[in-house]
CSV table of C-alpha atoms in Angstrom, one decimal:
chain,number,residue,atom,x,y,z
A,1,MET,CA,26.9,28.1,-3.7
A,2,ASP,CA,25.5,30.0,-6.9
A,3,LYS,CA,22.0,28.1,-7.5
A,4,VAL,CA,22.3,29.7,-11.0
A,5,THR,CA,25.8,27.6,-12.2
A,6,GLY,CA,26.1,25.4,-9.5
A,7,THR,CA,29.4,26.5,-8.1
A,8,THR,CA,31.0,27.9,-4.8
A,9,VAL,CA,31.2,31.4,-4.6
A,10,GLY,CA,33.9,33.1,-2.4
A,11,THR,CA,36.9,31.0,-1.7
A,12,SER,CA,39.9,30.4,-3.6
A,13,ALA,CA,38.4,26.3,-5.6
A,14,THR,CA,35.8,26.2,-7.3
A,15,THR,CA,33.8,23.2,-6.9
A,16,THR,CA,30.7,21.9,-8.8
A,17,THR,CA,28.0,20.2,-7.4
A,18,GLY,CA,25.5,17.5,-9.0
A,19,SER,CA,26.7,14.6,-11.5
A,20,SER,CA,30.4,14.2,-12.7
A,21,GLY,CA,30.6,12.8,-16.4
A,22,SER,CA,31.5,9.5,-15.0
A,23,SER,CA,28.7,9.1,-12.9
A,24,SER,CA,26.2,7.5,-13.9
A,25,ILE,CA,23.4,5.1,-12.3
A,26,PHE,CA,25.1,2.0,-13.8
A,27,THR,CA,28.2,2.9,-11.5
A,28,ASN,CA,26.2,3.3,-8.4
A,29,TYR,CA,27.5,0.3,-6.5
A,30,PRO,CA,25.3,-0.3,-3.8
A,31,LEU,CA,22.0,-0.3,-6.4
A,32,MET,CA,23.9,-2.4,-9.1
A,33,SER,CA,24.8,-4.9,-6.0
A,34,ALA,CA,21.3,-4.8,-5.2
A,35,LEU,CA,20.1,-5.4,-8.5
A,36,ILE,CA,22.7,-7.8,-9.2
A,37,ALA,CA,21.8,-9.8,-6.1
A,38,PHE,CA,18.2,-9.5,-7.2
A,39,ALA,CA,18.5,-10.9,-10.7
A,40,LEU,CA,21.0,-13.7,-9.0
A,41,ALA,CA,18.0,-14.7,-6.8
A,42,GLN,CA,15.6,-14.9,-9.1
A,43,SER,CA,17.6,-16.6,-11.6
A,44,ILE,CA,19.1,-19.5,-9.0
A,45,LYS,CA,14.9,-20.1,-8.0
A,46,LEU,CA,14.3,-21.2,-11.9
A,47,PHE,CA,17.2,-23.9,-11.3
A,48,THR,CA,16.1,-24.6,-7.8
A,49,SER,CA,12.2,-25.1,-8.9
A,50,TRP,CA,14.0,-27.2,-11.8
A,51,TYR,CA,15.6,-29.9,-9.3
A,52,LYS,CA,12.5,-29.7,-7.1
A,53,GLU,CA,9.6,-30.4,-9.5
A,54,ARG,CA,11.6,-31.5,-12.7
A,55,ARG,CA,10.0,-28.9,-14.9
A,56,TRP,CA,11.1,-25.6,-15.9
A,57,ASP,CA,9.0,-22.5,-14.0
A,58,LEU,CA,9.3,-19.4,-16.1
A,59,LYS,CA,7.0,-17.8,-13.3
A,60,GLN,CA,10.1,-18.2,-11.0
A,61,LEU,CA,11.9,-15.2,-12.9
A,62,VAL,CA,9.5,-12.7,-11.2
A,63,GLY,CA,7.5,-14.6,-8.6
A,64,SER,CA,7.6,-14.1,-4.7
A,65,GLY,CA,8.8,-17.3,-2.5
A,66,GLY,CA,10.8,-20.1,-2.5
A,67,MET,CA,14.7,-19.9,-2.1
A,68,PRO,CA,16.5,-18.1,-1.8
A,69,SER,CA,15.0,-15.2,-0.5
A,70,SER,CA,15.4,-12.2,-3.5
A,71,HIS,CA,14.4,-9.7,-1.0
A,72,SER,CA,16.8,-10.7,1.4
A,73,ALA,CA,19.3,-10.9,-1.6
A,74,THR,CA,18.5,-7.6,-2.3
A,75,VAL,CA,18.3,-5.7,1.2
A,76,THR,CA,21.7,-7.6,2.2
A,77,ALA,CA,23.5,-6.2,-1.1
A,78,LEU,CA,22.7,-3.1,-0.9
A,79,ALA,CA,23.1,-3.1,3.2
A,80,VAL,CA,26.8,-4.6,2.5
A,81,ALA,CA,27.8,-2.1,-0.6
A,82,ILE,CA,26.7,0.7,1.4
A,83,GLY,CA,28.5,-0.3,4.6
A,84,LEU,CA,32.0,-1.1,2.3
A,85,GLN,CA,31.7,2.1,0.6
A,86,GLU,CA,30.1,4.3,3.5
A,87,GLY,CA,31.3,3.1,6.2
A,88,PHE,CA,29.9,0.5,8.9
A,89,GLY,CA,29.9,3.4,11.3
A,90,GLU,CA,27.7,5.6,9.4
A,91,ALA,CA,23.7,6.2,9.3
A,92,LEU,CA,23.9,5.4,6.0
A,93,PHE,CA,24.5,1.9,6.9
A,94,ALA,CA,22.7,2.0,9.7
A,95,CYS,CA,19.6,2.4,7.6
A,96,ALA,CA,20.3,-0.2,5.4
A,97,LEU,CA,20.5,-2.4,8.0
A,98,VAL,CA,17.4,-1.5,9.5
A,99,LEU,CA,15.6,-2.3,6.6
A,100,ALA,CA,17.4,-5.3,5.9
A,101,CYS,CA,16.4,-6.8,9.1
A,102,VAL,CA,12.7,-5.5,8.4
A,103,VAL,CA,12.3,-7.0,5.4
A,104,MET,CA,13.8,-10.2,6.6
A,105,TYR,CA,11.8,-10.3,9.4
A,106,ASP,CA,8.7,-9.4,7.5
A,107,ALA,CA,9.4,-12.5,5.0
A,108,THR,CA,9.5,-15.4,7.4
A,109,GLY,CA,6.9,-13.9,9.3
A,110,VAL,CA,4.0,-11.7,8.5
A,111,ARG,CA,4.5,-12.9,4.7
A,112,LEU,CA,4.8,-16.5,5.7
A,113,HIS,CA,1.8,-16.9,7.4
A,114,ALA,CA,-0.1,-15.2,5.1
A,115,GLY,CA,0.9,-17.9,2.3
A,116,ARG,CA,0.3,-20.7,5.5
A,117,GLN,CA,-3.2,-19.1,5.5
A,118,ALA,CA,-4.2,-18.9,1.4
A,119,GLU,CA,-3.0,-22.4,1.7
A,120,VAL,CA,-5.5,-23.5,4.2
A,121,LEU,CA,-8.4,-21.2,2.5
A,122,ASN,CA,-7.8,-22.5,-1.0
A,123,GLN,CA,-8.1,-26.0,0.5
A,124,ILE,CA,-11.5,-25.4,2.1
A,125,LEU,CA,-12.9,-23.6,-1.2
A,126,TYR,CA,-11.6,-26.6,-3.2
A,127,GLU,CA,-13.9,-28.5,-0.6
A,128,LEU,CA,-16.7,-26.2,-1.5
A,129,PRO,CA,-19.6,-28.1,-3.3
A,130,SER,CA,-20.0,-26.8,-6.3
A,131,GLU,CA,-23.3,-24.7,-5.9
A,132,HIS,CA,-22.0,-22.6,-2.9
A,133,PRO,CA,-21.4,-18.9,-3.8
A,134,LEU,CA,-17.6,-18.8,-3.1
A,135,ALA,CA,-17.1,-21.7,-5.4
A,136,ASP,CA,-16.1,-19.9,-8.1
A,137,SER,CA,-13.8,-17.9,-6.3
A,138,ARG,CA,-10.3,-17.7,-7.6
A,139,PRO,CA,-7.5,-19.2,-5.4
A,140,LEU,CA,-5.3,-17.1,-3.4
A,141,ARG,CA,-1.8,-17.2,-3.7
A,142,GLU,CA,0.0,-18.9,-1.4
A,143,LEU,CA,3.7,-18.8,-2.0
A,144,LEU,CA,4.3,-15.2,-0.3
A,145,GLY,CA,6.5,-15.6,2.4
A,146,HIS,CA,9.7,-17.6,3.1
A,147,THR,CA,11.1,-19.9,5.2
A,148,PRO,CA,14.5,-19.3,7.9
A,149,PRO,CA,16.7,-20.8,5.5
A,150,GLN,CA,15.3,-19.3,2.4
A,151,VAL,CA,16.4,-16.2,4.2
A,152,VAL,CA,19.3,-16.9,5.3
A,153,ALA,CA,20.2,-18.2,1.9
A,154,GLY,CA,19.1,-15.4,0.4
A,155,GLY,CA,21.0,-12.7,2.7
A,156,LEU,CA,24.5,-15.0,2.3
A,157,LEU,CA,23.6,-14.5,-1.5
A,158,GLY,CA,23.3,-10.8,-1.3
A,159,LEU,CA,26.7,-10.3,1.4
A,160,MET,CA,28.5,-12.5,-1.6
A,161,THR,CA,27.2,-11.1,-4.7
A,162,ALA,CA,27.8,-6.9,-3.0
A,163,THR,CA,31.9,-8.2,-1.4
A,164,ALA,CA,32.3,-9.7,-4.9
A,165,ILE,CA,31.8,-7.4,-7.0
A,166,HIS,CA,33.6,-4.3,-4.6
A,167,PHE,CA,36.4,-6.4,-5.1
A,168,ILE,CA,36.3,-7.3,-8.6
A,169,THR,CA,35.3,-4.2,-9.9
A,170,GLY,CA,37.1,-1.5,-7.2
A,171,TRP,CA,33.2,-0.2,-6.6
A,172,GLY,CA,32.5,1.3,-3.4
A,173,TYR,CA,36.3,2.6,-2.8
A,174,ARG,CA,37.0,6.2,-1.8
A,175,ALA,CA,39.4,8.3,-4.1
């Protein structure tokens, strides 16, 4: 490989390495699937929040927690897109699958319980007398994690998003 020109040296066929003119970040099927799944999940949260509370809460577009899990949608879409593009028997798919499992396990485990602890601590703060040194403390964020149904819904959304993009656009097919 010639380091200056980026071409293969010593063979009859010359190939260039690096990005081609038609390749861009916007045609990266796994990345686009993950980003679209994230955007869809965050948008759906806005509507599920409205349905539940009968008011628009624009913080849902950027916040964590809620239905469906955008973290789960994102990592599932990434893993499925990699599997469809590279093959489900490849090491890259295995890495993406393990990442997705860790993220979803964390969402229903550590983050969910941290949010529940924040609820209890906030209740204790609200009940403190006004002269207590901690009475003026800012409340902790309570909506951190997800319930198992929220994680499953996010995973299904990610699966459907990556699959739909694959079949609609043809991204992910090997040439």
